[in-house]
Coordinates of C-alpha atoms in Angstrom, one line a residue:
M23 CA 161.5 36.3 -126.9
I24 CA 160.6 34.9 -123.4
E25 CA 164.2 33.5 -122.8
N26 CA 165.5 36.9 -124.1
L27 CA 163.1 38.6 -121.7
K28 CA 164.4 36.7 -118.7
N29 CA 167.9 37.8 -119.7
L30 CA 166.9 41.4 -120.0
E31 CA 165.0 41.3 -116.7
S32 CA 168.1 39.9 -115.0
V33 CA 170.2 42.7 -116.2
A34 CA 167.5 45.2 -115.3
N35 CA 167.3 43.9 -111.7
K36 CA 171.2 44.2 -111.5
I37 CA 170.8 47.8 -112.5
K38 CA 168.1 48.3 -109.9
N39 CA 170.4 47.0 -107.3
V40 CA 173.2 49.3 -108.4
I41 CA 170.9 52.3 -108.1
D42 CA 169.3 51.2 -104.9
N43 CA 172.8 50.7 -103.2
Y44 CA 174.2 54.1 -104.4
N45 CA 173.7 56.9 -102.1
G46 CA 175.5 59.7 -104.0
Y47 CA 174.5 62.0 -106.9
I48 CA 173.3 60.4 -110.1
R49 CA 173.8 62.1 -113.5
V50 CA 171.3 61.1 -116.2
I51 CA 172.4 61.9 -119.7
T52 CA 169.9 61.3 -122.6
H53 CA 169.4 62.1 -126.2
H54 CA 167.2 65.1 -127.6
D55 CA 164.9 63.2 -129.8
T56 CA 161.6 61.8 -128.9
D57 CA 162.9 58.4 -127.8
G58 CA 165.7 60.2 -125.7
L59 CA 163.2 62.5 -124.1
S60 CA 160.8 59.6 -123.3
S61 CA 163.7 57.7 -121.8
G62 CA 164.6 60.7 -119.8
G63 CA 160.9 60.9 -118.5
I64 CA 160.9 57.3 -117.5
L65 CA 164.2 57.7 -115.6
V66 CA 163.3 61.0 -113.9
K67 CA 160.0 59.4 -112.6
T68 CA 161.8 56.1 -111.6
L69 CA 164.6 57.9 -109.7
F70 CA 162.2 60.4 -108.1
R71 CA 160.0 57.6 -106.7
A72 CA 163.1 55.8 -105.6
N73 CA 164.1 58.8 -103.5
K74 CA 167.4 59.5 -105.4
L75 CA 169.3 62.6 -105.8
F76 CA 169.9 63.2 -109.5
H77 CA 170.4 65.6 -112.3
L78 CA 169.3 65.2 -116.0
T79 CA 171.2 66.6 -119.1
V80 CA 169.8 66.3 -122.6
V81 CA 172.4 66.4 -125.4
E82 CA 172.3 66.1 -129.2
H83 CA 175.6 64.1 -129.4
L84 CA 177.7 62.2 -126.9
N85 CA 181.2 63.2 -128.2
D86 CA 184.6 62.5 -126.8
K87 CA 185.0 66.0 -125.5
F88 CA 181.7 65.8 -123.6
I89 CA 182.7 62.6 -122.0
E90 CA 186.2 63.9 -121.3
N91 CA 184.6 66.7 -119.1
L92 CA 182.6 64.4 -117.0
D93 CA 183.4 64.1 -113.4
N94 CA 184.1 60.5 -112.4
R95 CA 183.0 60.9 -108.7
Y96 CA 179.3 60.3 -109.8
L97 CA 177.2 57.4 -111.1
Y98 CA 176.1 58.0 -114.7
I99 CA 173.1 56.8 -116.5
F100 CA 173.3 57.1 -120.3
A101 CA 170.0 56.7 -122.2
D102 CA 169.7 56.3 -125.9
M103 CA 173.4 56.7 -126.2
G104 CA 176.5 55.2 -124.7
S105 CA 176.9 51.8 -126.4
G106 CA 178.7 53.4 -129.3
Q107 CA 180.9 55.3 -126.9
I108 CA 181.6 52.6 -124.2
E109 CA 185.4 52.5 -124.7
K110 CA 185.7 56.2 -124.1
I111 CA 183.5 55.9 -120.9
R112 CA 185.5 53.0 -119.9
E113 CA 188.8 54.9 -120.5
K114 CA 187.5 57.8 -118.4
K115 CA 186.8 55.2 -115.6
L116 CA 183.3 56.3 -115.0
K117 CA 180.8 54.3 -113.0
A118 CA 178.0 53.9 -115.5
I119 CA 174.8 52.4 -116.5
I120 CA 174.2 52.3 -120.3
L121 CA 170.5 51.9 -121.5
D122 CA 170.9 52.0 -125.3
H123 CA 169.5 50.3 -128.3
H124 CA 172.2 51.1 -130.9
P125 CA 174.8 48.5 -131.9
P126 CA 177.3 48.4 -129.0
E127 CA 181.1 48.7 -129.4
I128 CA 181.4 45.9 -127.0
K129 CA 178.8 43.2 -126.8
A130 CA 178.9 42.7 -123.1
V131 CA 176.7 43.4 -120.1
E132 CA 179.5 44.2 -117.6
V133 CA 182.6 46.2 -118.7
D134 CA 184.8 47.3 -115.7
N135 CA 182.5 49.7 -113.8
I136 CA 179.8 49.8 -116.5
I137 CA 176.7 47.8 -116.8
Q138 CA 175.1 47.8 -120.2
L139 CA 171.6 46.9 -121.0
N140 CA 171.3 46.7 -124.8
P141 CA 169.0 44.4 -126.9
H142 CA 171.6 43.5 -129.4
I143 CA 173.5 41.7 -126.7
F144 CA 170.6 39.2 -126.5
G145 CA 169.9 38.9 -130.2
I146 CA 167.2 41.5 -130.3
D147 CA 167.1 44.1 -133.1
G148 CA 167.5 47.5 -131.7
A149 CA 166.4 49.1 -135.0
K150 CA 163.0 47.4 -135.0
E151 CA 162.2 45.4 -131.8
A152 CA 163.4 47.7 -129.0
T153 CA 163.9 51.4 -128.4
A154 CA 166.0 53.1 -125.7
S155 CA 162.7 54.1 -124.0
S156 CA 161.6 50.4 -123.9
I157 CA 165.0 49.4 -122.5
C158 CA 164.6 52.2 -119.8
Y159 CA 161.2 51.0 -119.1
L160 CA 162.6 47.5 -118.1
V161 CA 164.5 49.3 -115.2
A162 CA 161.3 51.0 -114.1
R163 CA 159.4 47.7 -114.4
A164 CA 162.0 46.1 -112.1
Y165 CA 160.7 48.6 -109.5
G166 CA 157.0 47.7 -110.4
Y167 CA 156.3 51.0 -112.2
Y168 CA 154.2 49.5 -114.9
D169 CA 152.4 52.8 -115.6
L170 CA 155.6 54.1 -117.2
S171 CA 155.0 51.8 -120.1
S172 CA 153.1 54.7 -121.7
L173 CA 156.2 56.8 -122.0
A174 CA 158.1 53.7 -123.5
I175 CA 155.3 53.5 -126.2
V176 CA 155.7 57.1 -127.1
G177 CA 159.4 56.5 -127.6
M178 CA 158.7 53.6 -129.9
I179 CA 156.4 55.7 -132.0
G180 CA 159.1 58.5 -132.2
D181 CA 161.6 56.0 -133.3
M182 CA 159.2 54.7 -136.0
Q183 CA 159.1 51.2 -134.5
Y184 CA 155.4 50.6 -134.9
N185 CA 153.0 49.2 -137.5
P186 CA 153.6 46.7 -136.3
F187 CA 155.2 46.6 -132.9
L188 CA 157.8 43.7 -132.8
G189 CA 159.8 41.9 -130.2
L190 CA 160.3 43.7 -126.9
N191 CA 158.2 46.6 -128.0
K192 CA 155.2 44.2 -128.7
F193 CA 155.6 42.5 -125.2
I194 CA 155.6 46.0 -123.5
V195 CA 152.4 47.2 -125.6
N196 CA 150.6 44.0 -124.8
E197 CA 151.4 44.2 -121.1
A198 CA 150.4 47.8 -121.0
R199 CA 147.1 46.9 -122.5
D200 CA 146.5 43.9 -120.2
K201 CA 147.1 46.1 -117.2
R202 CA 144.8 48.8 -118.7
Y203 CA 147.4 51.6 -118.9
I204 CA 146.5 52.0 -122.6
K205 CA 143.6 51.6 -124.9
I206 CA 144.0 50.8 -128.7
F207 CA 141.4 51.4 -131.4
K208 CA 141.2 52.1 -135.1
D209 CA 140.8 55.8 -135.9
I210 CA 141.7 58.4 -138.7
I211 CA 145.2 59.9 -138.0
F212 CA 143.8 63.5 -138.1
N213 CA 141.6 63.0 -135.0
I214 CA 144.7 62.8 -132.7
Y215 CA 145.4 66.6 -132.9
N216 CA 142.1 68.0 -131.4
V217 CA 142.2 70.9 -133.8
E218 CA 140.0 71.9 -136.8
I219 CA 140.1 69.0 -139.2
Y220 CA 141.4 71.2 -142.2
K221 CA 144.4 72.4 -140.1
A222 CA 145.1 68.7 -139.1
I223 CA 145.1 67.7 -142.8
T224 CA 147.1 70.7 -144.0
Y225 CA 150.0 70.3 -141.7
C226 CA 150.0 66.5 -141.6
T227 CA 153.4 65.0 -142.3
K228 CA 152.7 61.3 -141.3
P229 CA 151.7 60.8 -144.1
Y230 CA 152.7 63.9 -146.1
L231 CA 149.9 65.1 -148.5
P232 CA 151.5 67.4 -151.0
E233 CA 148.3 68.1 -152.8
H234 CA 146.6 69.0 -149.5
S235 CA 149.1 71.2 -147.8
S236 CA 147.1 74.5 -148.2
E237 CA 144.5 75.6 -145.7
G238 CA 142.4 77.1 -148.3
K239 CA 142.5 74.2 -150.7
V240 CA 141.8 71.7 -147.8
Y241 CA 138.9 73.9 -146.5
K242 CA 137.3 73.9 -149.9
F243 CA 138.0 70.2 -150.3
L244 CA 136.2 69.2 -147.2
K245 CA 133.3 71.6 -148.0
E246 CA 132.8 69.8 -151.2
L247 CA 132.7 66.4 -149.4
G248 CA 130.0 67.6 -147.1
I249 CA 132.4 67.5 -144.0
N250 CA 132.4 70.4 -141.7
P251 CA 136.1 71.8 -142.0
E252 CA 135.9 73.3 -138.5
K253 CA 135.0 70.0 -136.8
K254 CA 137.8 68.8 -134.3
E255 CA 136.9 65.0 -134.7
L256 CA 135.4 63.1 -137.5
D257 CA 133.0 60.2 -136.9
E258 CA 133.3 56.9 -138.5
K259 CA 131.1 57.7 -141.5
E260 CA 133.0 61.0 -142.2
S261 CA 136.4 59.3 -141.8
K262 CA 135.5 56.5 -144.3
K263 CA 134.4 59.3 -146.8
L264 CA 137.6 61.2 -146.3
V265 CA 139.8 58.3 -146.6
S266 CA 138.2 57.0 -149.8
H267 CA 138.7 60.4 -151.6
L268 CA 142.3 60.9 -150.2
L269 CA 143.2 57.4 -151.6
F270 CA 142.3 58.7 -155.1
Y271 CA 145.3 61.0 -154.7
Y272 CA 147.6 58.9 -152.6
P273 CA 146.7 55.2 -153.3
N274 CA 149.3 53.5 -151.1
I275 CA 148.6 55.3 -147.7
Y276 CA 145.6 53.7 -146.2
D277 CA 147.6 52.2 -143.4
K278 CA 149.0 55.6 -142.5
L279 CA 145.6 57.3 -142.5
M280 CA 143.7 54.7 -140.6
I281 CA 146.0 53.9 -137.6
D282 CA 145.9 51.9 -134.4
R283 CA 145.3 54.9 -132.2
I284 CA 146.8 54.6 -128.7
L285 CA 145.4 56.4 -125.7
I286 CA 147.7 56.5 -122.7
N287 CA 147.5 57.6 -119.0
H288 CA 148.9 61.1 -119.5
K289 CA 147.5 64.6 -119.7
V290 CA 148.6 64.4 -123.4
S291 CA 146.3 61.3 -123.9
D292 CA 147.2 60.3 -127.3
A293 CA 150.6 58.5 -127.8
F294 CA 151.1 59.7 -131.3
L295 CA 150.4 63.4 -130.4
L296 CA 152.7 63.2 -127.4
S297 CA 155.4 61.6 -129.7
E298 CA 155.1 64.6 -132.2
M299 CA 155.0 67.2 -129.5
L300 CA 158.3 65.8 -127.9
N301 CA 159.9 65.6 -131.3
S302 CA 159.1 69.3 -132.0
L303 CA 160.5 70.4 -128.6
G304 CA 163.6 68.5 -129.2
R305 CA 164.0 69.9 -132.7
F306 CA 163.5 73.5 -131.2
G307 CA 166.0 72.8 -128.5
K308 CA 163.4 73.0 -125.8
F309 CA 164.8 70.0 -124.0
G310 CA 163.7 71.0 -120.5
V311 CA 160.2 71.5 -121.7
G312 CA 160.2 68.2 -123.2
I313 CA 161.0 66.5 -119.9
G314 CA 158.5 68.8 -118.3
V315 CA 155.7 67.4 -120.8
C316 CA 156.8 63.8 -119.9
L317 CA 156.3 64.8 -116.2
E318 CA 152.8 66.2 -117.1
D319 CA 153.6 69.9 -116.2
D320 CA 150.6 72.1 -117.2
E321 CA 152.8 75.0 -118.4
C322 CA 155.2 72.8 -120.3
I323 CA 152.3 71.1 -122.0
K324 CA 150.9 74.5 -123.1
I325 CA 154.3 75.4 -124.5
G326 CA 154.6 72.1 -126.2
K327 CA 151.3 72.5 -128.1
E328 CA 152.4 76.0 -129.3
I329 CA 155.8 74.7 -130.5
L330 CA 154.2 71.7 -132.1
W331 CA 152.1 73.7 -134.4
K332 CA 155.0 76.2 -135.0
Y333 CA 157.1 73.2 -136.0
K334 CA 154.5 71.6 -138.1
K335 CA 154.0 74.9 -140.1
E336 CA 157.6 75.5 -140.6
L337 CA 158.2 71.8 -141.6
I338 CA 155.6 72.0 -144.4
S339 CA 157.3 75.2 -145.6
E340 CA 160.7 73.6 -145.6
I341 CA 159.5 70.5 -147.4
R342 CA 158.2 72.7 -150.2
S343 CA 161.6 74.6 -150.3
V344 CA 163.8 71.4 -150.5
K345 CA 165.9 71.2 -153.7
L346 CA 166.4 67.4 -153.9
K347 CA 169.5 66.4 -155.9
E348 CA 170.3 62.9 -157.1
L349 CA 173.3 60.7 -157.5
K350 CA 173.2 57.0 -158.8
N351 CA 171.8 55.3 -155.6
I352 CA 171.0 58.3 -153.2
K353 CA 169.1 61.5 -153.1
Y354 CA 170.4 64.3 -151.0
F355 CA 169.8 68.0 -150.0
E356 CA 171.0 70.8 -147.8
G357 CA 168.5 71.9 -145.3
K358 CA 168.1 73.6 -141.8
K359 CA 168.9 72.2 -138.4
G360 CA 166.0 70.4 -136.8
Y361 CA 164.3 69.5 -140.1
I362 CA 166.7 67.4 -142.2
G363 CA 166.0 64.1 -140.5
I364 CA 162.2 64.2 -140.8
I365 CA 162.3 65.6 -144.3
A366 CA 164.6 62.9 -145.3
A367 CA 162.4 60.3 -143.8
I368 CA 159.2 61.8 -145.5
L369 CA 161.1 61.9 -149.0
A370 CA 162.8 58.5 -148.8
V371 CA 160.7 56.4 -151.2
D372 CA 162.7 54.7 -154.0
K373 CA 166.2 55.5 -152.7
P374 CA 167.7 56.7 -149.4
V375 CA 167.7 60.4 -148.7
I376 CA 170.5 62.2 -147.1
G377 CA 170.0 65.7 -145.6
Y378 CA 172.7 67.9 -144.1
Y379 CA 173.2 71.3 -142.8
I380 CA 176.4 73.3 -142.2
D381 CA 177.3 74.2 -138.4
G382 CA 180.5 76.2 -138.3
D383 CA 183.4 74.1 -139.6
V384 CA 181.3 70.9 -139.9
A385 CA 178.4 69.5 -141.8
K386 CA 175.9 67.5 -139.9
F387 CA 174.0 64.7 -141.7
S388 CA 170.8 62.7 -141.3
A389 CA 170.2 59.7 -143.5
R390 CA 166.9 57.9 -143.8
G391 CA 165.7 54.9 -145.7
N392 CA 162.5 52.8 -145.3
K393 CA 161.5 49.2 -144.6
E394 CA 161.6 48.1 -148.2
L395 CA 165.1 49.4 -148.8
V396 CA 166.3 47.8 -145.6
E397 CA 164.9 44.6 -146.7
R398 CA 166.9 44.9 -149.8
G399 CA 170.1 45.3 -147.8
L400 CA 170.4 49.0 -146.9
D401 CA 172.3 49.6 -143.6
L402 CA 172.6 53.4 -143.0
S403 CA 174.4 52.7 -139.8
K404 CA 177.4 51.2 -141.6
V405 CA 177.2 54.0 -144.2
M406 CA 177.3 56.8 -141.9
S407 CA 180.1 55.3 -139.9
L408 CA 182.3 56.0 -143.0
A409 CA 182.5 59.5 -141.7
K410 CA 185.6 58.4 -139.8
N411 CA 187.3 58.2 -143.2
F412 CA 187.1 62.1 -143.3
G413 CA 187.9 62.8 -139.7
G414 CA 184.4 62.8 -138.6
T415 CA 181.9 60.4 -136.6
G416 CA 178.7 58.6 -137.5
G417 CA 176.4 55.7 -136.8
G418 CA 172.8 54.8 -135.8
H419 CA 170.4 52.3 -137.2
N420 CA 170.0 50.6 -140.5
I421 CA 166.9 52.7 -141.4
A422 CA 168.1 55.9 -139.8
S423 CA 171.5 57.2 -139.0
G424 CA 173.5 60.4 -138.8
A425 CA 177.1 61.7 -139.2
V426 CA 179.3 64.7 -138.7
V427 CA 182.2 65.5 -141.1
P428 CA 184.3 68.6 -141.9
K429 CA 182.2 70.9 -144.1
D430 CA 185.0 70.8 -146.9
K431 CA 184.3 67.0 -147.2
I432 CA 180.7 67.1 -147.9
Y433 CA 180.7 66.0 -151.5
D434 CA 183.5 63.5 -151.0
F435 CA 181.4 61.9 -148.2
L436 CA 178.2 61.9 -150.3
K437 CA 180.1 60.3 -153.3
L438 CA 181.3 57.5 -150.9
I439 CA 177.8 57.1 -149.4
D440 CA 176.4 56.6 -153.0
E441 CA 179.1 54.1 -153.9
V442 CA 178.5 52.0 -150.7
V443 CA 174.7 52.2 -150.7
G444 CA 174.9 50.9 -154.4
K445 CA 176.8 47.8 -153.2
Q446 CA 174.3 47.2 -150.3
I447 CA 171.0 47.4 -152.1
I448 CA 170.0 44.4 -154.2

């Protein structure tokens, strides 16, 4: 890791020099999920402190049409995207910096006018050892902005690269703790929300507690345990009592109930809470508010809290309404935009789960697995890339990936996914 870190630092310093020596307009383009918004927050703070003129755009997909419409007079920074579209960026003759952790089309740092900082180039797994936000943080770190490690950690949590932190992520977390930008301690997951404990349990999705997703039932359950349902934070004794009773219903979730809670130097002081807030804002299309939350704007944080609880309530409702269907090697369902990815992740236990929704003439897919399935050979990035066989596009990580295909090809695509997953999983 130390040798890899030196290589990463070297590229980060090159990128710093490009930014420092560029006196024009910088276009930052980032993804709409938690990792992408965290990356955007890091870059905005870095460029602002470096006294640069810039503009940020948040997108759901970096497709060929979007790239074709970009003006090649500017310097572009692509975050949490770009490595899979580098040929198109190159073809457009854009002067660009790519800060990504998805498998790259070209495994090289410099490609024409493009500098690419991607962990895969240096043998680091971008699906579990490095996020886009941790890569963006390396650029901020080159400036000495170590405090932005907090947003990098939020991105790691959003991309499910924790428990445990590995590789580059682990290095950043340890450095942030050494420099006292974060504090880590064991706590029950429900304490992160700062709301009545019965609400925190009812609308919890990490982990999802199907037998405890009704306010009335949970209120009664806590009363019977002798725990005040209106409390906003449980003490150690109450936490132990609650966990022991929940394990009776869900015997394999102890590590999800008792977490390494991370307090950060941000107005939203819990990294897990901030991660969930950014996720909800991204899903609701409130991209600007998400960036505002990263920048600690009070009004944006107020809106973020409202959207978070609206999203959590709607998510529980959506999970209950899902009609999960099954093929030989996968499960799938049709859902709503903004929910299919997280619902697929929650329901992916013994088989990968594929969610999709129809948007005009196309169907958009989110595929999710888990660590055990990946260890058995699952690679959803390769699976979703098969969308090209149907005139679509797809890709991502081995554990989480997405695709877009024409809506009349949904079932043909699902059948091919099922066939390929069957060959992958041992």
